[in-house]
């Protein structure tokens, strides 16, 4: 077996036992990354070999000195390009930040380094995390490792593709309305959005601050638990990070699903656009969970699908405020003008791509006098109702389940001309962000050679329960062990849509 095929926990254990050096692991992943990158374009900034190897050597030297092995020692990790890395440009896939180099590490990056992770690069994404296909990147689209004519999902598409293809053992993404879970589903990997506040957002470039959360994209549930164990916890630098102590995520993996009550909200299975094949795979996954001892039952979440409408008011509203800081004065691009107003206009006009401009306009409109009550306030009311419906559902159920994405990976270009079609990809994922609850996506089968994802949702801070059920499902099915066909990636040529 090639080292790049190992999961993060396998890498970690071998490196910790000194069976293989972190440097050997890094070389194997670098080789793999460079072999697949031309086809996939998962990285905006792949670190050069020396920058990767020197991190790995530092891990080996620390182990040689007798220092204890961190939870991610020697694990090659890819980081979404909206998460700040000191001295390494962080572009948010935007022309506005194309040359911006942060002076500090995000808290999650600091924690990764402390745990012995080896960062291999910054991954492609939709500009400022706005999108569901990674086609809104200002630089280039990323391709799906299962079929290079299709999207990897978004906005953390580069992270998902990198993990699926073995260019990294693990990756970080961010999830505002589904951006970890949906690309995980479309690339056949595990994606976990923690409870709002479970992971520090310090150093995550803000999109919608009340919804954003960082989490892992991983090859299996154990790796997702490992990553969460490293990044979770209170951070004095993020006032919204939660004081609750993190759970024992690794121990939770052994708990199983026996006796857990799982609700299947009918609205999420019957929502417009849910592909019958994806629905069938999700239903089959629920049957498997029932065989494993869970009590599965249909339930109602009447406002769930209105979540999409509320999300596309709340998220742009917050974005319009957060993105006001990109004015040509403080960060990144500056396009000079005759006076300061013209400078603002030119900088923002040229710096932001069309989807980001659309969101700023939508958000500004929704917040403006005379429209605030009609749009923003109503959206907040829907959000409050969704929270209540989840609270009520979680009185009866330990977990809720649904498809992650209504469809498998779609062809590049299919939805770029129709923003509403693109937004529809988020129908099953945005509610977890609006409610602030944790949710995981895991591979649950294939349709036409493309992976589909099962989404499990839990009450706030019940990541252990999510991981327990997900691990039991994964052990029983083994979908996560499938890898994208090597031939598709290795052979050049037939990439164009
Ligand atoms: N697709 C959603 C959007 O475009 C969610 C993005 C995200 O989670 N960052 O806003």
Short mmCIF file of C-alpha atoms and ligand atoms in Angstrom, two decimals:
data_model
loop_
_atom_site.label_atom_id
_atom_site.label_comp_id
_atom_site.label_asym_id
_atom_site.label_seq_id
_atom_site.Cartn_x
_atom_site.Cartn_y
_atom_site.Cartn_z
CA UNK A 1 0.00 0.00 0.00
CA UNK A 2 1.24 3.48 -0.82
CA UNK A 3 1.65 5.79 2.14
CA UNK A 4 -0.69 8.32 0.55
CA UNK A 5 -3.52 5.80 0.83
CA UNK A 6 -3.31 5.75 4.61
CA UNK A 7 -5.89 7.52 6.72
CA UNK A 8 -4.75 10.28 9.07
CA UNK A 9 -4.96 8.05 12.13
CA UNK A 10 -2.96 5.33 10.39
CA UNK A 11 -0.29 7.87 9.45
CA UNK A 12 -0.28 9.24 12.97
CA UNK A 13 0.10 5.84 14.60
CA UNK A 14 2.89 4.72 12.29
CA UNK A 15 4.81 7.94 12.70
CA UNK A 16 4.30 7.93 16.48
CA UNK A 17 5.63 4.36 16.66
CA UNK A 18 8.55 5.43 14.44
CA UNK A 19 7.65 2.76 11.87
CA UNK A 20 7.83 5.40 9.21
CA UNK A 21 9.19 8.92 9.38
CA UNK A 22 7.05 11.99 8.92
CA UNK A 23 9.43 12.91 6.13
CA UNK A 24 8.74 9.68 4.22
CA UNK A 25 5.01 10.27 4.63
CA UNK A 26 5.37 13.86 3.43
CA UNK A 27 7.33 12.73 0.37
CA UNK A 28 4.64 10.19 -0.54
CA UNK A 29 1.83 12.72 -0.24
CA UNK A 30 3.81 15.37 -2.13
CA UNK A 31 4.35 12.93 -4.95
CA UNK A 32 0.69 12.08 -5.02
CA UNK A 33 -0.37 15.71 -4.77
CA UNK A 34 1.83 16.66 -7.69
CA UNK A 35 0.63 13.69 -9.74
CA UNK A 36 -3.07 14.55 -9.39
CA UNK A 37 -2.95 18.31 -9.10
CA UNK A 38 -2.77 19.08 -12.78
CA UNK A 39 -6.07 17.27 -13.27
CA UNK A 40 -7.83 18.37 -10.10
CA UNK A 41 -6.57 21.88 -9.36
CA UNK A 42 -7.45 21.45 -5.71
CA UNK A 43 -4.82 23.90 -4.44
CA UNK A 44 -4.53 27.64 -4.84
CA UNK A 45 -1.19 27.54 -3.06
CA UNK A 46 0.46 24.15 -2.90
CA UNK A 47 3.42 24.49 -0.53
CA UNK A 48 6.72 23.74 -2.23
CA UNK A 49 8.45 20.51 -1.35
CA UNK A 50 11.01 22.07 0.92
CA UNK A 51 8.39 23.94 2.95
CA UNK A 52 6.49 20.68 3.47
CA UNK A 53 9.54 18.52 4.17
CA UNK A 54 10.99 20.94 6.71
CA UNK A 55 7.77 20.72 8.76
CA UNK A 56 7.95 16.92 8.57
CA UNK A 57 11.60 16.87 9.63
CA UNK A 58 10.76 19.04 12.61
CA UNK A 59 8.17 16.44 13.64
CA UNK A 60 10.72 13.63 13.27
CA UNK A 61 13.29 15.59 15.27
CA UNK A 62 10.82 16.24 18.07
CA UNK A 63 10.03 12.52 18.26
CA UNK A 64 13.74 11.69 18.22
CA UNK A 65 14.22 14.02 21.18
CA UNK A 66 11.63 11.97 23.03
CA UNK A 67 8.81 14.53 22.85
CA UNK A 68 5.38 12.95 22.99
CA UNK A 69 3.63 12.41 19.69
CA UNK A 70 0.81 14.86 18.95
CA UNK A 71 -2.59 13.63 17.79
CA UNK A 72 -1.75 14.53 14.20
CA UNK A 73 1.97 13.95 14.22
CA UNK A 74 3.22 13.62 10.67
CA UNK A 75 -0.26 13.93 9.14
CA UNK A 76 -0.34 15.89 5.85
CA UNK A 77 -3.16 18.42 6.11
CA UNK A 78 -4.65 20.79 3.53
CA UNK A 79 -6.20 24.05 4.71
CA UNK A 80 -9.00 25.95 2.99
CA UNK A 81 -7.76 29.28 1.71
CA UNK A 82 -10.01 31.39 3.94
CA UNK A 83 -8.16 30.22 7.06
CA UNK A 84 -5.19 32.42 7.93
CA UNK A 85 -1.69 30.99 7.76
CA UNK A 86 1.17 33.20 8.96
CA UNK A 87 3.52 34.12 6.14
CA UNK A 88 1.50 32.10 3.61
CA UNK A 89 -0.94 33.92 1.38
CA UNK A 90 -4.60 33.47 2.15
CA UNK A 91 -6.67 34.54 -0.82
CA UNK A 92 -10.25 33.42 -0.15
CA UNK A 93 -10.09 32.61 -3.88
CA UNK A 94 -10.60 36.34 -4.52
CA UNK A 95 -8.68 38.80 -6.63
CA UNK A 96 -9.12 41.17 -3.73
CA UNK A 97 -6.86 39.09 -1.49
CA UNK A 98 -4.75 37.45 -4.21
CA UNK A 99 -1.53 38.73 -2.69
CA UNK A 100 -2.56 39.04 0.92
CA UNK A 101 -0.23 37.38 3.42
CA UNK A 102 -1.63 37.12 6.95
CA UNK A 103 0.68 38.11 9.80
CA UNK A 104 -0.75 35.41 12.06
CA UNK A 105 -2.06 31.84 12.15
CA UNK A 106 -5.73 31.10 12.75
CA UNK A 107 -6.25 29.35 16.08
CA UNK A 108 -7.10 26.10 14.26
CA UNK A 109 -3.84 26.30 12.32
CA UNK A 110 -1.90 26.89 15.51
CA UNK A 111 -3.58 23.84 17.01
CA UNK A 112 -2.83 21.74 13.93
CA UNK A 113 0.85 22.66 14.11
CA UNK A 114 1.00 21.98 17.83
CA UNK A 115 -0.50 18.51 17.21
CA UNK A 116 2.30 17.73 14.74
CA UNK A 117 0.37 18.20 11.49
CA UNK A 118 2.28 18.96 8.30
CA UNK A 119 0.54 21.57 6.16
CA UNK A 120 0.74 20.77 2.46
CA UNK A 121 -1.13 23.71 0.97
CA UNK A 122 -4.08 26.06 0.80
CA UNK A 123 -7.08 24.76 -1.04
CA UNK A 124 -9.35 26.19 -3.68
CA UNK A 125 -12.85 27.37 -2.79
CA UNK A 126 -15.69 29.53 -3.98
CA UNK A 127 -14.73 33.18 -3.58
CA UNK A 128 -15.23 34.15 0.08
CA UNK A 129 -16.93 30.74 0.52
CA UNK A 130 -19.96 31.84 -1.50
CA UNK A 131 -21.05 28.95 -3.65
CA UNK A 132 -21.65 25.24 -3.89
CA UNK A 133 -19.32 24.12 -6.68
CA UNK A 134 -15.93 25.89 -6.31
CA UNK A 135 -16.63 27.43 -9.72
CA UNK A 136 -16.86 30.87 -8.08
CA UNK A 137 -13.12 30.78 -7.41
CA UNK A 138 -11.54 33.81 -9.07
CA UNK A 139 -8.65 31.59 -10.17
CA UNK A 140 -9.88 28.26 -11.58
CA UNK A 141 -12.45 25.58 -10.85
CA UNK A 142 -11.51 22.37 -9.03
CA UNK A 143 -12.57 19.06 -10.53
CA UNK A 144 -14.23 16.10 -8.91
CA UNK A 145 -11.80 13.18 -8.49
CA UNK A 146 -14.58 10.72 -9.34
CA UNK A 147 -15.24 12.44 -12.66
CA UNK A 148 -13.15 15.43 -13.73
CA UNK A 149 -16.00 16.80 -15.84
CA UNK A 150 -17.97 17.39 -12.66
CA UNK A 151 -17.73 19.81 -9.75
CA UNK A 152 -16.33 18.74 -6.39
CA UNK A 153 -19.04 20.71 -4.59
CA UNK A 154 -18.34 23.82 -2.60
CA UNK A 155 -17.37 25.99 -1.16
CA UNK A 156 -14.63 23.77 0.37
CA UNK A 157 -14.25 21.89 -2.93
CA UNK A 158 -10.46 21.97 -2.98
CA UNK A 159 -10.26 20.47 0.50
CA UNK A 160 -12.75 17.70 -0.38
CA UNK A 161 -11.04 16.86 -3.68
CA UNK A 162 -7.58 16.85 -2.06
CA UNK A 163 -8.66 14.36 0.60
CA UNK A 164 -10.62 12.16 -1.82
CA UNK A 165 -7.64 11.96 -4.18
CA UNK A 166 -5.01 11.34 -1.51
CA UNK A 167 -3.25 14.68 -2.00
CA UNK A 168 -3.70 15.24 1.75
CA UNK A 169 -4.70 12.84 4.52
CA UNK A 170 -7.01 15.39 6.10
CA UNK A 171 -8.26 18.90 5.40
CA UNK A 172 -9.96 21.81 7.07
CA UNK A 173 -12.94 23.53 5.54
CA UNK A 174 -15.50 26.06 6.65
CA UNK A 175 -19.25 25.62 6.66
CA UNK A 176 -21.69 28.54 6.61
CA UNK A 177 -24.56 26.76 4.88
CA UNK A 178 -23.12 23.40 3.92
CA UNK A 179 -19.65 24.11 2.59
CA UNK A 180 -17.99 21.23 4.43
CA UNK A 181 -20.77 18.66 4.16
CA UNK A 182 -21.89 19.17 0.56
CA UNK A 183 -18.40 18.85 -1.02
CA UNK A 184 -17.71 15.92 1.31
CA UNK A 185 -20.84 14.23 -0.06
CA UNK A 186 -19.95 14.98 -3.68
CA UNK A 187 -16.36 13.73 -3.28
CA UNK A 188 -17.14 10.66 -1.17
CA UNK A 189 -15.41 11.75 2.04
CA UNK A 190 -16.54 12.53 5.59
CA UNK A 191 -17.30 16.16 6.47
CA UNK A 192 -18.14 17.46 9.92
CA UNK A 193 -19.63 20.84 10.78
CA UNK A 194 -19.33 21.25 14.53
CA UNK A 195 -21.77 23.11 16.78
CA UNK A 196 -21.57 26.88 16.34
CA UNK A 197 -18.86 27.99 18.77
CA UNK A 198 -17.30 24.53 19.20
CA UNK A 199 -14.27 25.55 17.11
CA UNK A 200 -12.61 28.95 17.22
CA UNK A 201 -13.22 31.22 14.24
CA UNK A 202 -10.21 33.37 15.06
CA UNK A 203 -8.35 33.72 11.77
CA UNK A 204 -11.23 32.45 9.63
CA UNK A 205 -12.04 35.18 7.13
CA UNK A 206 -15.63 36.04 8.00
CA UNK A 207 -18.47 35.36 5.58
CA UNK A 208 -21.58 35.23 7.82
CA UNK A 209 -20.36 35.40 11.38
CA UNK A 210 -23.45 33.91 13.03
CA UNK A 211 -23.28 30.84 10.78
CA UNK A 212 -19.58 30.21 10.02
CA UNK A 213 -17.86 27.23 11.57
CA UNK A 214 -14.59 25.43 10.79
CA UNK A 215 -14.45 21.64 10.60
CA UNK A 216 -12.65 18.67 9.08
CA UNK A 217 -12.93 16.84 5.76
CA UNK A 218 -11.60 13.36 6.28
CA UNK A 219 -11.31 9.89 4.79
CA UNK A 220 -13.19 8.27 7.61
CA UNK A 221 -15.08 9.06 10.78
CA UNK A 222 -12.10 8.28 13.02
CA UNK A 223 -10.08 10.94 11.22
CA UNK A 224 -12.89 13.46 11.61
CA UNK A 225 -12.97 12.72 15.35
CA UNK A 226 -9.20 13.06 15.56
CA UNK A 227 -9.27 16.42 13.82
CA UNK A 228 -12.11 17.68 15.98
CA UNK A 229 -10.22 16.62 19.10
CA UNK A 230 -7.36 18.83 17.96
CA UNK A 231 -9.29 21.94 16.92
CA UNK A 232 -12.25 22.03 19.36
CA UNK A 233 -12.33 24.14 22.46
CA UNK A 234 -12.67 27.58 23.93
CA UNK A 235 -10.41 30.27 22.53
CA UNK A 236 -9.99 33.59 24.32
CA UNK A 237 -9.43 35.16 20.89
CA UNK A 238 -12.98 34.28 19.74
CA UNK A 239 -15.70 35.58 22.05
CA UNK A 240 -18.25 33.29 20.38
CA UNK A 241 -16.22 30.15 21.05
CA UNK A 242 -18.01 27.97 23.59
CA UNK A 243 -16.81 27.45 27.15
CA UNK A 244 -18.16 23.84 27.24
CA UNK A 245 -15.25 21.42 27.47
CA UNK A 246 -14.82 19.30 24.31
CA UNK A 247 -16.05 15.70 24.42
CA UNK A 248 -13.96 12.57 24.16
CA UNK A 249 -14.45 12.24 20.44
CA UNK A 250 -12.19 9.24 19.95
CA UNK A 251 -13.80 7.21 22.72
CA UNK A 252 -17.22 7.99 21.22
CA UNK A 253 -16.33 6.04 18.07
CA UNK A 254 -16.89 2.75 19.87
CA UNK A 255 -20.30 3.54 21.31
CA UNK A 256 -22.46 2.34 18.45
CA UNK A 257 -26.04 3.33 17.59
CA UNK A 258 -27.97 0.74 19.55
CA UNK A 259 -30.94 2.37 21.24
CA UNK A 260 -30.50 5.74 19.53
CA UNK A 261 -33.70 7.27 18.22
CA UNK A 262 -33.19 8.70 14.73
CA UNK A 263 -35.78 10.97 13.12
CA UNK A 264 -36.03 11.38 9.35
CA UNK A 265 -37.64 14.77 8.59
CA UNK A 266 -39.98 14.14 5.69
CA UNK A 267 -39.49 17.68 4.36
CA UNK A 268 -35.81 17.00 3.71
CA UNK A 269 -36.49 13.81 1.77
CA UNK A 270 -39.29 15.27 -0.28
CA UNK A 271 -37.79 18.70 -0.87
CA UNK A 272 -37.83 19.98 -4.41
CA UNK A 273 -34.81 18.80 -6.35
CA UNK A 274 -33.97 15.77 -4.23
CA UNK A 275 -32.92 13.17 -6.78
CA UNK A 276 -34.89 9.93 -6.26
CA UNK A 277 -31.68 7.90 -6.50
CA UNK A 278 -30.08 9.97 -3.73
CA UNK A 279 -33.25 9.66 -1.66
CA UNK A 280 -33.20 5.86 -2.10
CA UNK A 281 -29.57 5.66 -0.99
CA UNK A 282 -30.37 7.73 2.09
CA UNK A 283 -33.39 5.59 2.92
CA UNK A 284 -31.22 2.47 2.55
CA UNK A 285 -28.70 4.04 4.94
CA UNK A 286 -31.49 4.51 7.47
CA UNK A 287 -32.41 0.85 7.09
CA UNK A 288 -28.80 -0.06 7.84
CA UNK A 289 -28.86 2.13 10.95
CA UNK A 290 -32.07 0.39 12.02
CA UNK A 291 -30.40 -3.01 11.53
CA UNK A 292 -27.59 -1.78 13.75
CA UNK A 293 -30.08 -1.18 16.54
CA UNK A 294 -31.27 2.41 16.07
CA UNK A 295 -34.98 3.22 16.21
CA UNK A 296 -35.65 5.09 12.97
CA UNK A 297 -38.86 6.99 12.43
CA UNK A 298 -40.18 9.58 10.01
CA UNK A 299 -40.78 13.00 11.56
CA UNK A 300 -41.72 16.53 10.56
CA UNK A 301 -39.70 19.71 10.46
CA UNK A 302 -42.29 21.96 8.81
CA UNK A 303 -40.11 25.04 8.39
CA UNK A 304 -37.00 23.18 7.26
CA UNK A 305 -37.23 23.99 3.59
CA UNK A 306 -37.98 27.67 4.27
CA UNK A 307 -34.51 27.62 5.77
CA UNK A 308 -33.08 28.10 2.32
CA UNK A 309 -34.95 31.39 1.86
CA UNK A 310 -34.01 32.60 5.32
CA UNK A 311 -30.37 31.61 4.79
CA UNK A 312 -30.15 33.55 1.52
CA UNK A 313 -31.23 36.69 3.38
CA UNK A 314 -29.26 36.26 6.62
CA UNK A 315 -25.99 35.10 5.03
CA UNK A 316 -25.79 37.88 2.41
CA UNK A 317 -26.84 40.46 5.03
CA UNK A 318 -23.95 39.48 7.27
CA UNK A 319 -21.62 39.20 4.28
CA UNK A 320 -22.48 42.71 3.11
CA UNK A 321 -21.32 43.98 6.48
CA UNK A 322 -18.27 41.73 6.82
CA UNK A 323 -17.02 42.50 3.34
CA UNK A 324 -17.20 46.27 3.86
CA UNK A 325 -13.63 46.06 5.19
CA UNK A 326 -12.24 45.38 1.70
CA UNK A 327 -11.96 48.99 0.69
CA UNK A 328 -8.49 49.19 -0.80
CA UNK A 329 -7.18 50.86 2.33
CA UNK A 330 -6.58 48.08 4.81
CA UNK A 331 -6.33 44.77 3.00
CA UNK A 332 -5.25 43.43 -0.33
CA UNK A 333 -6.03 44.95 -3.69
CA UNK A 334 -6.13 48.72 -4.26
CA UNK A 335 -7.13 50.12 -7.63
CA UNK A 336 -6.33 53.87 -7.58
CA UNK A 337 -8.96 56.46 -8.54
CA UNK A 338 -9.26 60.24 -8.80
CA UNK A 339 -10.54 60.43 -5.24
CA UNK A 340 -11.18 58.04 -2.40
CA UNK A 341 -14.73 57.18 -3.46
CA UNK A 342 -13.56 56.28 -6.93
CA UNK A 343 -10.76 54.21 -5.37
CA UNK A 344 -13.33 52.30 -3.27
CA UNK A 345 -15.53 51.71 -6.28
CA UNK A 346 -12.76 50.53 -8.54
CA UNK A 347 -11.16 48.33 -5.91
CA UNK A 348 -14.41 46.62 -5.03
CA UNK A 349 -15.67 46.55 -8.61
CA UNK A 350 -12.56 44.78 -9.87
CA UNK A 351 -11.68 42.86 -6.74
CA UNK A 352 -14.97 41.03 -6.19
CA UNK A 353 -16.37 38.45 -8.59
CA UNK A 354 -20.00 38.40 -9.74
CA UNK A 355 -21.39 36.11 -7.02
CA UNK A 356 -19.78 38.14 -4.24
CA UNK A 357 -21.15 41.36 -5.72
CA UNK A 358 -24.59 39.75 -5.96
CA UNK A 359 -24.46 38.78 -2.28
CA UNK A 360 -23.35 42.26 -1.21
CA UNK A 361 -26.21 43.81 -3.16
CA UNK A 362 -28.76 41.31 -1.83
CA UNK A 363 -27.54 41.79 1.72
CA UNK A 364 -27.41 45.56 1.53
CA UNK A 365 -30.92 45.59 0.10
CA UNK A 366 -32.27 43.25 2.79
CA UNK A 367 -30.85 45.47 5.51
CA UNK A 368 -31.84 48.81 4.07
CA UNK A 369 -34.48 51.07 5.59
CA UNK A 370 -37.94 50.10 4.41
CA UNK A 371 -36.91 46.54 3.49
CA UNK A 372 -35.42 45.45 6.79
CA UNK A 373 -38.78 44.40 8.24
CA UNK A 374 -39.90 42.68 5.07
CA UNK A 375 -36.72 40.65 4.57
CA UNK A 376 -34.13 40.59 7.34
CA UNK A 377 -36.55 40.56 10.28
CA UNK A 378 -38.73 37.90 8.67
CA UNK A 379 -35.70 35.78 7.91
CA UNK A 380 -34.68 36.01 11.56
CA UNK A 381 -38.17 34.93 12.54
CA UNK A 382 -37.91 31.89 10.29
CA UNK A 383 -34.53 31.18 11.82
CA UNK A 384 -35.99 31.32 15.34
CA UNK A 385 -38.78 28.99 14.30
CA UNK A 386 -36.32 26.50 12.80
CA UNK A 387 -34.35 26.51 16.04
CA UNK A 388 -37.54 25.77 17.97
CA UNK A 389 -38.54 22.97 15.62
CA UNK A 390 -35.13 21.38 16.08
CA UNK A 391 -35.40 21.70 19.86
CA UNK A 392 -38.77 20.00 19.76
CA UNK A 393 -37.53 17.28 17.42
CA UNK A 394 -34.59 16.61 19.70
CA UNK A 395 -36.96 16.00 22.60
CA UNK A 396 -38.12 12.92 20.70
CA UNK A 397 -35.00 12.00 18.77
CA UNK A 398 -31.30 11.71 19.52
CA UNK A 399 -30.34 12.38 15.91
CA UNK A 400 -31.95 13.55 12.70
CA UNK A 401 -31.00 12.17 9.29
CA UNK A 402 -31.37 13.37 5.70
CA UNK A 403 -29.58 13.43 2.37
CA UNK A 404 -26.64 15.86 2.49
CA UNK A 405 -26.88 17.13 -1.07
CA UNK A 406 -30.05 16.64 -3.11
CA UNK A 407 -27.98 15.36 -6.03
CA UNK A 408 -24.64 13.73 -6.77
CA UNK A 409 -21.89 15.86 -8.34
CA UNK A 410 -23.20 17.88 -11.27
CA UNK A 411 -21.32 18.80 -14.46
CA UNK A 412 -19.06 21.84 -14.46
CA UNK A 413 -20.94 24.82 -15.83
CA UNK A 414 -24.41 23.31 -15.33
CA UNK A 415 -25.53 25.82 -12.68
CA UNK A 416 -23.21 28.78 -13.13
CA UNK A 417 -25.73 30.77 -15.13
CA UNK A 418 -28.55 30.16 -12.66
CA UNK A 419 -27.81 31.26 -9.10
CA UNK A 420 -31.09 29.83 -7.79
CA UNK A 421 -30.22 26.37 -9.13
CA UNK A 422 -26.86 26.67 -7.37
CA UNK A 423 -28.50 27.81 -4.12
CA UNK A 424 -30.85 24.81 -4.28
CA UNK A 425 -27.87 22.53 -3.55
CA UNK A 426 -28.02 23.77 0.05
CA UNK A 427 -31.61 22.79 0.79
CA UNK A 428 -30.72 20.08 3.33
CA UNK A 429 -27.64 21.69 4.88
CA UNK A 430 -28.44 25.34 5.72
CA UNK A 431 -30.84 24.49 8.54
CA UNK A 432 -28.05 23.08 10.74
CA UNK A 433 -26.19 26.40 10.44
CA UNK A 434 -29.33 28.43 11.14
CA UNK A 435 -29.95 26.31 14.24
CA UNK A 436 -26.27 26.23 15.24
CA UNK A 437 -26.28 22.44 15.59
CA UNK A 438 -23.56 19.94 14.59
CA UNK A 439 -23.96 17.83 11.47
CA UNK A 440 -21.87 15.27 9.64
CA UNK A 441 -21.93 13.94 6.08
CA UNK A 442 -20.67 10.47 5.32
CA UNK A 443 -20.54 8.37 2.17
CA UNK A 444 -23.68 6.23 1.80
CA UNK A 445 -23.40 4.71 -1.66
CA UNK A 446 -22.99 5.52 -5.31
CA UNK A 447 -25.20 6.58 -8.17
CA UNK A 448 -23.74 6.22 -11.64
CA UNK A 449 -20.24 5.93 -10.15
CA UNK A 450 -20.63 9.12 -8.11
CA UNK A 451 -20.80 9.20 -4.32
CA UNK A 452 -23.81 10.34 -2.28
CA UNK A 453 -23.81 11.56 1.30
CA UNK A 454 -25.91 10.80 4.37
CA UNK A 455 -26.33 13.72 6.75
CA UNK A 456 -26.75 13.18 10.49
CA UNK A 457 -27.61 16.10 12.80
CA UNK A 458 -27.46 16.26 16.60
CA UNK A 459 -28.36 18.71 19.37
CA UNK A 460 -25.76 21.37 20.24
CA UNK A 461 -22.47 19.96 21.57
CA UNK A 462 -23.49 16.34 20.89
CA UNK A 463 -20.69 15.73 18.40
CA UNK A 464 -19.86 12.52 20.29
CA UNK A 465 -23.29 11.11 19.48
CA UNK A 466 -22.91 12.06 15.81
CA UNK A 467 -19.52 10.42 15.62
CA UNK A 468 -20.72 7.28 17.41
CA UNK A 469 -23.55 6.73 14.94
CA UNK A 470 -21.43 7.68 11.93
CA UNK A 471 -18.63 5.31 12.97
CA UNK A 472 -21.07 2.43 13.46
CA UNK A 473 -22.61 3.05 10.03
CA UNK A 474 -19.20 3.29 8.41
CA UNK A 475 -17.97 0.04 10.00
CA UNK A 476 -21.09 -1.74 8.78
CA UNK A 477 -20.94 -0.50 5.19
CA UNK A 478 -17.38 0.33 4.22
CA UNK A 479 -18.40 2.92 1.59
CA UNK A 480 -15.60 5.16 2.83
CA UNK A 481 -13.00 2.65 1.65
CA UNK A 482 -13.83 3.21 -2.01
CA UNK A 483 -11.35 5.44 -3.77
CA UNK A 484 -11.79 7.40 -6.98
CA UNK A 485 -10.66 5.37 -10.00
CA UNK A 486 -6.94 5.97 -10.44
CA UNK A 487 -7.13 5.82 -14.21
CA UNK A 488 -9.34 8.88 -14.38
CA UNK A 489 -6.80 10.89 -12.49
CA UNK A 490 -3.62 9.54 -13.99
CA UNK A 491 -4.66 9.77 -17.63
CA UNK A 492 -4.45 13.19 -19.22
CA UNK A 493 -6.77 14.62 -21.80
CA UNK A 494 -10.46 14.03 -21.29
CA UNK A 495 -10.95 16.66 -18.61
CA UNK A 496 -12.99 19.28 -20.46
CA UNK A 497 -16.73 19.54 -19.87
N1 LIG B 1 -23.53 27.26 -0.67
C1 LIG B 1 -23.82 28.14 0.40
C2 LIG B 1 -23.57 29.57 -0.04
O1 LIG B 1 -23.27 29.75 -1.16
C3 LIG B 1 -23.02 27.79 1.62
C4 LIG B 1 -21.63 28.25 1.56
C5 LIG B 1 -20.85 27.95 2.78
O2 LIG B 1 -21.24 27.11 3.60
N2 LIG B 1 -19.77 28.67 2.96
O3 LIG B 1 -23.68 30.49 0.70
#
